Steps between C-alpha positions, in 0.01 A plus 500: 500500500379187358664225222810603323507813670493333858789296423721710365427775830565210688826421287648806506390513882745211554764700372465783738342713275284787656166425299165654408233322440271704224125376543185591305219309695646239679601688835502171736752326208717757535524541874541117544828563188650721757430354838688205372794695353551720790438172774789341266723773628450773187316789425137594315291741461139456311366788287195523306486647177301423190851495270225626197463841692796676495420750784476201729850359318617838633403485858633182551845557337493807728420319812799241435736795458396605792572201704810391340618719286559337230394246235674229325370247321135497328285227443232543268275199516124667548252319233162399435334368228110517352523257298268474162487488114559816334176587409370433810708695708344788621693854481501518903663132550764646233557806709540332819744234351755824366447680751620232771756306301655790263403828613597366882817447387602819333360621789727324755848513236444900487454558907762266569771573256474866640627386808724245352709736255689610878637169543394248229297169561301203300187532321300102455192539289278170533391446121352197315512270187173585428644826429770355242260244316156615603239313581141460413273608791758753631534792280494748760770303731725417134490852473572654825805194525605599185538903540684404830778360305548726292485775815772281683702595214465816406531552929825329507639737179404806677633398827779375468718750547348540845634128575115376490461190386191355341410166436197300423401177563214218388451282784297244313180310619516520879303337821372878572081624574527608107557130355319298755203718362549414164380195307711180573582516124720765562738312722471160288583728174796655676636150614485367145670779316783503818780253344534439812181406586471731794351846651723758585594478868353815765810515733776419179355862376544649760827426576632585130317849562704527789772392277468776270565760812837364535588525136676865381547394133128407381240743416223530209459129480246304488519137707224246433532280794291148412541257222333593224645566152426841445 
């Protein structure tokens, strides 16, 4: 409903896509995602469901069955961060990170790709770089990035044969509620270790997720999408 979620609901809205907008907290950001996709001539539904719970996952899969039918294309972007040094972090803060950014997605894959083995469809797991290199300060987010990569492939090996694919992808430092929170030094390190000299771009994203829904040859791979050497 909000940041790199909101764009690429509002991307895929373009397209004619039927969407559903998956919200935690943030009911009036999702219901202001939809108004705009449906006034733009499309279709959207908003659902709340804490991803981490997977009774809730399995409501809301249900309801979208039951409204269309059918689901095609997964986008698992759901993340937060609690940020801190290792031995400060506090067993609850490293609970709530998994829970949200790892367990949410196993949670989401397994509902889903029940409903997808009828027909096939694509599977887009947001990850990080944090979770390829690490980073000090985010042991709990490295982590949870981390075991998501490795899930996106071990998903895309077992379903496969269904015609699933499953692809993740590191956006790179973006303009969303998550960085503008963080330090400035996180956006002025990014910039000089991009040879370009540049963050990664919200709606460019986006539109290579899209991408990736109209590709039948790509699955298990992970795309790092700014300009850092990794």
């Amino acid at each position: 409903s909000r940041g790199l979620g909101r764009t690429i609901a509002l991307a895929f809205g373009k397209r004619k896509y039927r969407i559903v907008v998956n919200y935690h907290l943030s009911d009036k950001d999702a219901q202001e995602v939809v108004s705009k996709i449906i006034s733009s001539g499309g279709d959207a539904i908003g659902l709340q469901a804490d991803v981490g719970d997977v009774r809730k996952v399995r409501l809301m899969v249900k309801e979208v069955m039951k409204k269309w039918g059918r689901i095609d294309v997964l986008i698992n972007n759901a993340g937060i961060t609690k940020d801190n040094l290792l031995l400060k972090t506090s067993d609850d803060d490293w609970d709530t990170v998994l829970k949200t950014n790892l367990k949410g997605v196993f949670n989401t894959i397994r509902e889903v790709a029940r409903v997808m083995v009828r027909h096939g469809g694509y599977i887009i797991n947001i990850s990080s770089a944090s979770g390829l290199k690490g980073k000090a300060g985010q042991s709990s987010y490295a982590a949870s990035k981390a075991g998501l990569i490795g899930l996106t492939k071990s998903a895309a090996i077992e379903l496969g044969r269904f015609n699933i694919k499953v692809n993740a992808v590191l956006p790179g430092v973006l303009p969303t509620d998550m960085v503008k929170g963080s330090h400035p030094s996180v956006k002025e390190k990014a910039k000089s270790e991009s040879v370009i000299g540049r963050l990664s771009d919200i709606e460019e994203v986006a539109e290579f997720i899209c991408g990736l829904t109209e590709m039948d040859n790509v699955s298990g791979q992970i795309f790092n999408l700014d300009s850092r050497i990794i």
